[in-house]
Coordinates of C-alpha atoms in Angstrom, one line a residue:
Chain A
X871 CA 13.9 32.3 -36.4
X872 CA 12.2 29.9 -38.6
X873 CA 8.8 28.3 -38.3
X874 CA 5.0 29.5 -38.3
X875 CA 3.8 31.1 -35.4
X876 CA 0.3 29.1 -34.0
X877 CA -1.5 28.4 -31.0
X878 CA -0.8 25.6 -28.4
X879 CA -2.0 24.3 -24.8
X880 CA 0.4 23.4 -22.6
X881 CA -0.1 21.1 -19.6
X882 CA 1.8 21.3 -16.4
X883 CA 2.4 18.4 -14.0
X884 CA 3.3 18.4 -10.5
X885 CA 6.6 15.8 -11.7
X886 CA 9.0 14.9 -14.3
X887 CA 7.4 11.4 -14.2
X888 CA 4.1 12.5 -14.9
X889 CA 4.8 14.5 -17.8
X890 CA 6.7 12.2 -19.6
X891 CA 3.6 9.6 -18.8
X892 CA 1.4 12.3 -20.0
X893 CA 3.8 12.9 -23.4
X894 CA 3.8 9.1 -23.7
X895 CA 0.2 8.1 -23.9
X896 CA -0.2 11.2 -25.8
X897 CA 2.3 9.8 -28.0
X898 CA 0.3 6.5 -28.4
X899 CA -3.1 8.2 -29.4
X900 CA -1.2 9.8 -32.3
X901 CA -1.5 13.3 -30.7
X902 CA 0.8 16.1 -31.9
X903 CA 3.1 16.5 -29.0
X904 CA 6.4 18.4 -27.4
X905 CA 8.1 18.2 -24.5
X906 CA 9.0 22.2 -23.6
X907 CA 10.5 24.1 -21.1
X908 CA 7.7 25.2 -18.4
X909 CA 6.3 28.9 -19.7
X910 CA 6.8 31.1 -16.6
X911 CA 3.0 31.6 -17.4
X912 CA 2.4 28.0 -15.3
X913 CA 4.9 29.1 -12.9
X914 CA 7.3 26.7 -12.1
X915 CA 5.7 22.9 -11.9
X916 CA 7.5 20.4 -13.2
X917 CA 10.9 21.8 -15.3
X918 CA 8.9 20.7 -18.5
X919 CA 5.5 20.7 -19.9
X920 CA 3.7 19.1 -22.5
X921 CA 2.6 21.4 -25.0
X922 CA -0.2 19.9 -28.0
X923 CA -2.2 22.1 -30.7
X924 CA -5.0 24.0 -29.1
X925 CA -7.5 22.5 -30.9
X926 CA -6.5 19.1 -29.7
X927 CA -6.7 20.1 -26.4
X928 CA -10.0 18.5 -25.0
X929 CA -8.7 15.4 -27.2
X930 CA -5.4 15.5 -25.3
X931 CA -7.1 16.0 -21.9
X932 CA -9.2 12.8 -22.5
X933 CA -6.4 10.7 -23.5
X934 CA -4.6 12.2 -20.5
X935 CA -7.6 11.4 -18.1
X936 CA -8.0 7.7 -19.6
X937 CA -4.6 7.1 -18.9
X938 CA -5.1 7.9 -14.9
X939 CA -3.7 11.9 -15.4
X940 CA -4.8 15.1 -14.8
X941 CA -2.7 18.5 -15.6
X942 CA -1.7 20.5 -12.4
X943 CA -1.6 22.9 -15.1
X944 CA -3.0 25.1 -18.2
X945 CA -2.1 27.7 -20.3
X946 CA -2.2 29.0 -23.8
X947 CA 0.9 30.3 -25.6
X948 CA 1.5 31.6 -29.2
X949 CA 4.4 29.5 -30.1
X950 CA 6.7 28.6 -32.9
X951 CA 5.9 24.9 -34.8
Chain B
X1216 CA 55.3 -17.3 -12.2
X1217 CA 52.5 -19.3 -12.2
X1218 CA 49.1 -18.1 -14.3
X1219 CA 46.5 -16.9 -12.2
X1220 CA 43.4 -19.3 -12.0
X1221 CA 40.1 -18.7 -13.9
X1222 CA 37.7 -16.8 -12.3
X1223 CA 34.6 -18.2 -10.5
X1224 CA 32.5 -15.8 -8.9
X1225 CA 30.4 -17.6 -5.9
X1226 CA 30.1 -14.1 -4.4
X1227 CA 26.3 -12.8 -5.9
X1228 CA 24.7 -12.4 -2.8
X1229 CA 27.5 -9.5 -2.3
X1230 CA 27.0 -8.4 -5.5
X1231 CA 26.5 -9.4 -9.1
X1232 CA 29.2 -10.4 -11.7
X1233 CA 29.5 -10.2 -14.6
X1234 CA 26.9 -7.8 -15.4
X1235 CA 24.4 -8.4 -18.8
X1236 CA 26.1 -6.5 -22.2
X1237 CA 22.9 -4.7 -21.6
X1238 CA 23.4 -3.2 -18.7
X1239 CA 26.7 -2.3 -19.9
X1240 CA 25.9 -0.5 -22.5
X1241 CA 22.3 1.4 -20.8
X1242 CA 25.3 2.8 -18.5
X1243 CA 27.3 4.1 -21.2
X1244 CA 24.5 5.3 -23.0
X1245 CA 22.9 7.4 -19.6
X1246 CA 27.1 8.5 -20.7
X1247 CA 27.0 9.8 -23.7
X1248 CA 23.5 10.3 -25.5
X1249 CA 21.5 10.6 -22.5
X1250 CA 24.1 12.6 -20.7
X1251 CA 21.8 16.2 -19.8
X1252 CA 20.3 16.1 -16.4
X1253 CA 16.9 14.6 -15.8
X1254 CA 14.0 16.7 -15.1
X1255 CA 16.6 19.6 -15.4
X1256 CA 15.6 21.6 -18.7
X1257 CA 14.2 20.4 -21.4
X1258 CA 16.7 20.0 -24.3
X1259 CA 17.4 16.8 -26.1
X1260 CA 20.2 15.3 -23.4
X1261 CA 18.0 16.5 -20.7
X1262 CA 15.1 14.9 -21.9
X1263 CA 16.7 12.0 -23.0
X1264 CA 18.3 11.1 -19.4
X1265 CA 14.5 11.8 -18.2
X1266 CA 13.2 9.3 -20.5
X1267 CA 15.5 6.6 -19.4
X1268 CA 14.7 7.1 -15.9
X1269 CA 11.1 6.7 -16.9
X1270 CA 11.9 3.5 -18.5
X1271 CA 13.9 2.0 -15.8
X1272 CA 11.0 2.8 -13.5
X1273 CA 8.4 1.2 -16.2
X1274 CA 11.0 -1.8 -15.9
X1275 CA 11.6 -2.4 -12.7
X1276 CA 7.9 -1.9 -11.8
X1277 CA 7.0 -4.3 -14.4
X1278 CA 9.3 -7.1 -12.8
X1279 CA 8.5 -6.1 -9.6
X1280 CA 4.7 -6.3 -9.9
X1281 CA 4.3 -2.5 -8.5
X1282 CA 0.9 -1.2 -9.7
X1283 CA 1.3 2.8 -9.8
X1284 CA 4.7 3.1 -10.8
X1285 CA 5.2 6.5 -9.0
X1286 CA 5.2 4.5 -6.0
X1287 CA 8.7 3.2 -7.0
X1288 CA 11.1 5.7 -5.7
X1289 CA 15.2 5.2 -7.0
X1290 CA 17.4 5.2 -4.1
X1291 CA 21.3 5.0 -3.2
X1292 CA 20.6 1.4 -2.7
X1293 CA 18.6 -1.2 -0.3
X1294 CA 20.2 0.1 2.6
X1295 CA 19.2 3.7 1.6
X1296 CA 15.5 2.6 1.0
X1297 CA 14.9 0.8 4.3
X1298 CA 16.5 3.7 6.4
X1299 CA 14.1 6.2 4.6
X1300 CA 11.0 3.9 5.4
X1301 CA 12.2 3.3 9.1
X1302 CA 13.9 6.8 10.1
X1303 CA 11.1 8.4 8.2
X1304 CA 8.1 6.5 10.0
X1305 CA 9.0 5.5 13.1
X1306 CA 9.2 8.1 15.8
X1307 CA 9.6 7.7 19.7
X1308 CA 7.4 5.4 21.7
X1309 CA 6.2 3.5 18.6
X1310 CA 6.9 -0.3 18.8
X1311 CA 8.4 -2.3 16.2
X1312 CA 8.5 -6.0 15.8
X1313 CA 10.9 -7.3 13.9
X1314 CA 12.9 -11.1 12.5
X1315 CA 15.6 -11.9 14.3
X1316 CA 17.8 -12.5 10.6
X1317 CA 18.2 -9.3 9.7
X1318 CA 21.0 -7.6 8.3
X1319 CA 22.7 -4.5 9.4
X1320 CA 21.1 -2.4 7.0
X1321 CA 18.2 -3.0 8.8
X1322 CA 19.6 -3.9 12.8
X1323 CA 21.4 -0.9 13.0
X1324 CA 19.0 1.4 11.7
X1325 CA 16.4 0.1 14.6
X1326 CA 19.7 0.3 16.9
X1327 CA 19.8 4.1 16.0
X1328 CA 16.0 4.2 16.8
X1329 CA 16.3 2.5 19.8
X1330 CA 18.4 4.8 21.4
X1331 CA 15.5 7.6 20.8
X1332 CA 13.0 5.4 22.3
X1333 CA 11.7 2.7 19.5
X1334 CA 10.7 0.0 21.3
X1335 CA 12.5 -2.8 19.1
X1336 CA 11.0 -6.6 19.7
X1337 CA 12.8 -9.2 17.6
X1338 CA 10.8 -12.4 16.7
X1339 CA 13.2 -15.8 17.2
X1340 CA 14.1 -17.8 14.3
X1341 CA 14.7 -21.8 14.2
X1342 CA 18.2 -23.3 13.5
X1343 CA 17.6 -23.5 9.5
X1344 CA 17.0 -19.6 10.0
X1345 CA 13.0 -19.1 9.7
X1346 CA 10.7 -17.0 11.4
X1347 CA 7.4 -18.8 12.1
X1348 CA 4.2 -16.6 11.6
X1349 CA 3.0 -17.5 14.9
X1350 CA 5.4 -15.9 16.6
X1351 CA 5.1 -13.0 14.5
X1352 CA 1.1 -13.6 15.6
X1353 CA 2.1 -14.0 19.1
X1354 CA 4.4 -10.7 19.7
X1355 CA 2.5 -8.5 17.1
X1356 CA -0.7 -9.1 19.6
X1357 CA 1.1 -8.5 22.8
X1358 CA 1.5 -4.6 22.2
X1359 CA 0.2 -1.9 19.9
X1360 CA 2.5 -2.4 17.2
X1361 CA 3.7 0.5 14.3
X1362 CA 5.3 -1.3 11.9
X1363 CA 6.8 -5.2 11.3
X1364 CA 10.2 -5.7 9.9
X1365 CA 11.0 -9.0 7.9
X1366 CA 13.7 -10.0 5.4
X1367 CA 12.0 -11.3 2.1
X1368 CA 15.4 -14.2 2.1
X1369 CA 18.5 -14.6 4.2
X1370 CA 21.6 -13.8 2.9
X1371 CA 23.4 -16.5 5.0
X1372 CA 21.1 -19.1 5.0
X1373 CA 19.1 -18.5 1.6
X1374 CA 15.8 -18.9 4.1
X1375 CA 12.7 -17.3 2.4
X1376 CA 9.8 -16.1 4.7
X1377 CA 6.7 -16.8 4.9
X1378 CA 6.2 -12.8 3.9
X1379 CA 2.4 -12.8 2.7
X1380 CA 1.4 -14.8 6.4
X1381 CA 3.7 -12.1 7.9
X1382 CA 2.3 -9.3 6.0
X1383 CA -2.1 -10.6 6.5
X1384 CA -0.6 -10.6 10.5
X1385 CA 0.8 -7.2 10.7
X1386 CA -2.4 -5.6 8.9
X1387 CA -4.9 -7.5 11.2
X1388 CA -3.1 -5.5 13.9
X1389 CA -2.8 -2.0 12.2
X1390 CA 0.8 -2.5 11.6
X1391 CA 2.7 -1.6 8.4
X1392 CA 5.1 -4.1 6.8
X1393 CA 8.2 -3.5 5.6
X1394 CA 10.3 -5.8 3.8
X1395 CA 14.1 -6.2 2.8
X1396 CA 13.9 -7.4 -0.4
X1397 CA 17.9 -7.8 -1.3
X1398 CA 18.6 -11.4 -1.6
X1399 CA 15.0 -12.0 -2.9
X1400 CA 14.6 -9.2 -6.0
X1401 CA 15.9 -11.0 -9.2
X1402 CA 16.6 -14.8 -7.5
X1403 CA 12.6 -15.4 -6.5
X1404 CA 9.8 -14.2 -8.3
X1405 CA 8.1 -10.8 -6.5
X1406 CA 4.8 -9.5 -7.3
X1407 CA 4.5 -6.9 -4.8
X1408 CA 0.7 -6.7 -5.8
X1409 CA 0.1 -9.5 -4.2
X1410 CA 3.2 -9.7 -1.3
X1411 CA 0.8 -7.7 0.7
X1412 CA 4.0 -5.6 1.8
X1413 CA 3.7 -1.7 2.3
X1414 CA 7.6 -1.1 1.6
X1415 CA 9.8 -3.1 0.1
X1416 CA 13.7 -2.3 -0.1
X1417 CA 15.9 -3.8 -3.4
X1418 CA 19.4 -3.2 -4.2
X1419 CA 20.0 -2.5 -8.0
X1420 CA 23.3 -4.8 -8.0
X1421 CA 22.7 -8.2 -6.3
X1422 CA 20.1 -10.2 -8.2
X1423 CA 18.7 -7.5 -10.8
X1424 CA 22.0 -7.4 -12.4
X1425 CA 22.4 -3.3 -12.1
X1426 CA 25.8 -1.4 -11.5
X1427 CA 26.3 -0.9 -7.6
X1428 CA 25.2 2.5 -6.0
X1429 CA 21.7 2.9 -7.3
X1430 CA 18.2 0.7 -5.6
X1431 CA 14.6 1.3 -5.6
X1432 CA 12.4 1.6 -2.7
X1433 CA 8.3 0.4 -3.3
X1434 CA 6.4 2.4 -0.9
X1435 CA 2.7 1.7 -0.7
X1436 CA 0.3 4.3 -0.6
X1437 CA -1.1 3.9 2.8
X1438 CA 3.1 4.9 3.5
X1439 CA 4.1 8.6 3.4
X1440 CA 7.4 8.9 5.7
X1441 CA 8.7 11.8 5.9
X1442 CA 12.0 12.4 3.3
X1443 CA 15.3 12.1 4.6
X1444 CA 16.6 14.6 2.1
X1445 CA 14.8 17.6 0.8
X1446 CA 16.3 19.9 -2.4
X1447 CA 15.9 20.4 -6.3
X1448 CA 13.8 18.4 -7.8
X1449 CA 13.5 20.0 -11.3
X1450 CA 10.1 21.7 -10.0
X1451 CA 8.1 23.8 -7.7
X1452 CA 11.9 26.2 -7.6
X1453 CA 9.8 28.9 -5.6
X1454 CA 8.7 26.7 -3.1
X1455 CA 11.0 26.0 0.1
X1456 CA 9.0 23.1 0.5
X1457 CA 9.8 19.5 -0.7
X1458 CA 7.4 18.3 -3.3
X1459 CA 4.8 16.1 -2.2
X1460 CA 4.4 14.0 -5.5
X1461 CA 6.2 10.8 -5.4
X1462 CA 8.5 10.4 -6.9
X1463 CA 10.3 13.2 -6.6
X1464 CA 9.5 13.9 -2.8
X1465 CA 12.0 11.3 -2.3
X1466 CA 14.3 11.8 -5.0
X1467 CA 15.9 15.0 -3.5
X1468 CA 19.2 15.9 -6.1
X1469 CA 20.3 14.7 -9.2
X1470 CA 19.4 11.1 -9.6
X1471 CA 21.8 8.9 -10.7
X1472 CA 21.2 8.3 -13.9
X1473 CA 24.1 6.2 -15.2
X1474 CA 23.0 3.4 -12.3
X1475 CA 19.0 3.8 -12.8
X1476 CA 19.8 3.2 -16.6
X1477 CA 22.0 -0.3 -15.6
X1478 CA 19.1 -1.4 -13.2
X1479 CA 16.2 -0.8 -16.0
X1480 CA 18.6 -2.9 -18.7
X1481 CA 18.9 -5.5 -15.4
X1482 CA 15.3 -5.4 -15.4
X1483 CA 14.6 -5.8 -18.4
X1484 CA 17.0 -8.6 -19.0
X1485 CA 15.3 -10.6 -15.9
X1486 CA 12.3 -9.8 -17.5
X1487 CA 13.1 -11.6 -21.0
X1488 CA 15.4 -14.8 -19.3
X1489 CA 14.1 -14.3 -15.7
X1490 CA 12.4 -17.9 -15.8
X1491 CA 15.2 -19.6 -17.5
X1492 CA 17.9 -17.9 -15.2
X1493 CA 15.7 -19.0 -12.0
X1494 CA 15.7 -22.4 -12.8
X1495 CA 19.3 -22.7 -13.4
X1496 CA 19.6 -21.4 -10.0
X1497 CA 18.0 -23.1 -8.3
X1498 CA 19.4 -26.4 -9.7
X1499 CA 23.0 -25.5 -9.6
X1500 CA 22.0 -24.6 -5.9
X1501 CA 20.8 -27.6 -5.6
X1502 CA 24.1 -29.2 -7.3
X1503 CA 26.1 -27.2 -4.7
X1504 CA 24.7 -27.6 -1.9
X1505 CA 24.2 -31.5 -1.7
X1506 CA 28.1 -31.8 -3.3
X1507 CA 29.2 -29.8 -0.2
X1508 CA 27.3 -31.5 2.3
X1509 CA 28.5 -34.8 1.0
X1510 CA 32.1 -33.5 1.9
X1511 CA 33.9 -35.1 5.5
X1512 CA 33.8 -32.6 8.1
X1513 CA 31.6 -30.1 6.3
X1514 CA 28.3 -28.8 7.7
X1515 CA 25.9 -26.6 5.3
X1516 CA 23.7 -24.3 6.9
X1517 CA 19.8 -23.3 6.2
X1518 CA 17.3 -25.4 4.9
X1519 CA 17.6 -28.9 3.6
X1520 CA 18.2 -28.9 -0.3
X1521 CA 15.1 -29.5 -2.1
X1522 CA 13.3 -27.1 0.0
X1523 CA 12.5 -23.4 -1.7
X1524 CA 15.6 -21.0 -0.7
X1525 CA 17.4 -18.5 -2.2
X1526 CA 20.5 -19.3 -4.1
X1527 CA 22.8 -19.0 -1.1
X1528 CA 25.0 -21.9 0.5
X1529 CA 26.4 -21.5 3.1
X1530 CA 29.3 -23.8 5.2
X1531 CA 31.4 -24.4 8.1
X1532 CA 33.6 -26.8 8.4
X1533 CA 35.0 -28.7 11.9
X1534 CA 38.7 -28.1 11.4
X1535 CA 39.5 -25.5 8.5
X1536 CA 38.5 -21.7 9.8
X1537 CA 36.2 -19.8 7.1
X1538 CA 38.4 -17.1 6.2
X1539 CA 41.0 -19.6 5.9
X1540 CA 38.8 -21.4 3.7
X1541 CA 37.6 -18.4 1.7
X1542 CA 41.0 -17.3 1.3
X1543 CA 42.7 -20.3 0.0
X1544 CA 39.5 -20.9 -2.6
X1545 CA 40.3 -17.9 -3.8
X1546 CA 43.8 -17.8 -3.8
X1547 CA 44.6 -21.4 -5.4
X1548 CA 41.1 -21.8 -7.3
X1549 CA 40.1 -18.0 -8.6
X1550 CA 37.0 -19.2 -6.7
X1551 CA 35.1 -16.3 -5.6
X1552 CA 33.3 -16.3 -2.0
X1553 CA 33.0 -14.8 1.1
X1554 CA 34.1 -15.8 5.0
X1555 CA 32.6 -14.5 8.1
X1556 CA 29.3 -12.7 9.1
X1557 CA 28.0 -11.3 6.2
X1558 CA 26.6 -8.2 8.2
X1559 CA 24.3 -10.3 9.9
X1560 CA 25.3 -10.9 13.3
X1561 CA 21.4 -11.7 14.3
X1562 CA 21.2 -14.3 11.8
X1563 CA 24.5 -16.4 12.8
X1564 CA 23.4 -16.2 16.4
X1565 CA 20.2 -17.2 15.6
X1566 CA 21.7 -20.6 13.7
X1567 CA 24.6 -21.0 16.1
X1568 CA 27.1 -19.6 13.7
X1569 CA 28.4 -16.5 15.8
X1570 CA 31.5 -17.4 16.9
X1571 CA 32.9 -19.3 14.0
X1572 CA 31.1 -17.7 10.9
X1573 CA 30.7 -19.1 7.7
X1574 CA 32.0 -19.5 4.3
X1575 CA 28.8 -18.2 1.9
X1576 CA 28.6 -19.6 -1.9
X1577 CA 26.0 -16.8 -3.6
X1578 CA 25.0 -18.0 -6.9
X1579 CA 23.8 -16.0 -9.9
X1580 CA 23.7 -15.6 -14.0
X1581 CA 26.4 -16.8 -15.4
X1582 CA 27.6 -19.8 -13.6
X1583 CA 27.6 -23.5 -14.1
X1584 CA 27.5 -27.1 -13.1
X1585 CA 31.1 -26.9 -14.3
X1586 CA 32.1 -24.1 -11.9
X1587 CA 30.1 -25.5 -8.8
X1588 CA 31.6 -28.8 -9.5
X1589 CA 35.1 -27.3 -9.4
X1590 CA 34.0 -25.2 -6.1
X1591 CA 32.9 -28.7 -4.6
X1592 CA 36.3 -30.1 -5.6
X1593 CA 38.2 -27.2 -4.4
X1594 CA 36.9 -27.3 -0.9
X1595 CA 37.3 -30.8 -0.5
X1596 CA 40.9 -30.3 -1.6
X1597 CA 41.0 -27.2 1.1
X1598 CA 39.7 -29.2 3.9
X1599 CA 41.5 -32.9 3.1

């Protein structure tokens, strides 16, 4: 496998809709962000969840929050870039 | 053998045609490129047929006027959406009051009710097909009353209620309102944040220019039937439970995808030429619906012609039957309409129209003074 091996936080959502909204206004505040299969970690929310750097993850919460959404979620993974 | 005659389709309250190149092409692209399964996995095609549901959502709620766009569930289609908001609310002993011009989609779901002990009070309409808020007032106030039932416009008559009167009189009784939206999404301008309904019903294919077999259903947060269908939504797999987060509570299966991708490029298309697209209605309504009543013998149903109506003219003539009518419009003229009830039994009783029918001119994008001047001709040719 290729890639360097870092830290990320991944947010869960209760629906599909929500995190695609999430991934979108993440999106628009220039965040780093993916769209990845749910970690069995979060169990089994929605079947994708938005995973950002782990040091951006307060900034990614408060964009979240602005935009009217709050994880159902949280983990932290070790994951390929 | 003689050439078959151009093509005039007077049929849009039915359904749409021709659909937008847009809409066209969303479908084939919800096809090919955006072919995965929406909220199933998350590779590329999965996540690209999740994103174009999210955009048709953002679309539709934008042309719609819905505030939270999670309150905008996709459906099968208007008659879907209405059965989910009455099968899932009502239960027996609860009272509904409801127009007495409404189509089957919505009589014969309070039929089914009815039988399990709804109590089903329909309002009385006037000869051009309205439903006067007093009596609303009037039969609202008799009872305790669940939920009021009102069409947004009449398919028959083109008649558009008085819904926000409607809607401030069901909520100073504790009732609900839900509205059937199908002749009125697309042809009249809808801001349901201001409509004051608590479900409305649309149909993807009529007047937002979508493929047939997909709708949308607003449901209002002070609404929370229960779902008709419960299954996979993508999430929560270890649960037995249905979600509870709308969407998806209500979105039980695959969605379909190729359909919500037509509707969002129908949306989006009403939302760029909406205003334009209006106006020509309403004028070649207009055009249409003076030209017929001009005709010898020919009477046209609904409101007079410069009052605000749908883009729906309707006709019956004193000698010439209305399928015979519809039949030989089509058959000599390639004009497209449609004889006889138009799944509204309640409404033609309520105008008088039950035992003959009518012949129904919809109108919609894509037609002209020059094709409702040769549908004008035609029927006076038909009924000489």
């Amino acid at each position: 496998m290729s890639g360097t091996q870092a830290r990320f936080a991944v947010f869960g959502f209760d629906s599909t809709h929500d995190a695609l909204k999430a991934e979108s206004l993440l999106l628009s505040a220039a965040e780093e962000v993916a769209l990845i299969p749910t970690p069995r970690v979060l169990g089994t929310l929605c079947g994708f969840a938005v995973r950002v750097p782990a040091e951006r993850q307060d900034a990614a919460l408060d964009v979240m929050a602005d935009g009217g959404l709050i994880p159902t979620g949280y983990a932290e993974i070790d994951d390929r870039t | 053998m003689s050439e078959e005659p151009q093509v005039r389709y007077f049929d849009h309250a039915a359904t749409s045609w021709p659909k937008p190149p847009e809409v066209m092409e969303a479908v084939a692209r919800a096809l090919t490129e955006a072919g995965g399964n929406p909220g199933r996995g998350a590779h590329r095609l999965a996540l690209s047929a999740a994103r174009t549901i999210a955009a048709a959502r953002g679309s539709l709620a934008r042309l719609l006027g819905v505030p939270d766009e999670r309150d905008l569930i996709f459906t099968a289609g208007c008659t879907h959406g209405l059965n989910l908001v009455l099968k899932g609310t009502l239960v027996p002993g609860d009272r509904v009051v409801v127009s007495s011009v409404e189509h089957n989609a919505v009589v014969r779901p309070l039929a089914a009710l009815a039988r399990v002990g709804v109590e089903v009070v329909r309002v009385p309409a006037d000869a051009e097909g309205r439903v006067e808020a007093d009596e609303f007032e009037r039969l609202v106030a008799l009872a305790p009353t669940r939920m009021v039932v009102c069409q947004h416009a009449s398919n028959v008559t083109g008649t558009i209620q008085a819904i926000g009167d409607v809607a401030d009189i069901a909520h100073a009784h504790g009732a609900t309102l839900v509205v059937d939206g199908a002749q009125a999404a697309g042809h009249i301008p809808v801001d349901l944040a201001a409509l004051g309904a608590d479900a409305y019903a649309v149909p993807g294919h009529k007047g937002l220019l979508g493929p047939q077999g997909v709708g949308a259903l607003y449901l209002s947060p002070v609404l929370e039937p229960a779902e008709l269908m419960q299954g996979g939504s993508g999430g929560r797999s270890e649960d037995e439970r249905q979600p509870t987060a709308r969407p998806d509570r209500y979105e039980a299966g695959t969605c379909n995808t190729p359909g919500i991708a037509g509707l969002g490029a129908g949306a989006e298309f009403l939302l760029a030429h909406g205003e334009e697209i209006r106006a020509t209605e309403r004028a070649l309504t207009r055009r249409l619906h003076e030209g017929l009543a001009a005709l010898p013998g020919v009477r046209v149903i609904g409101p007079p012609p410069a009052a605000p109506r749908a883009p729906v003219v309707s006709i019956v003539h004193e000698r010439v039957a209305p399928d015979e009518l519809a039949f030989a419009l089509d058959r000599r003229y390639g004009i497209a309409v449609r004889g006889g009830l138009h799944c509204s039994p309640w409404t033609h009783e309520a105008i008088g129209t039950l035992d003959t029918g009518a012949v129904r001119f919809g109108l919609g994008w894509g037609l002209t003074e020059d094709d409702v001047d040769a549908a004008i001709a035609a029927v006076a040719e038909v009924c000489r």
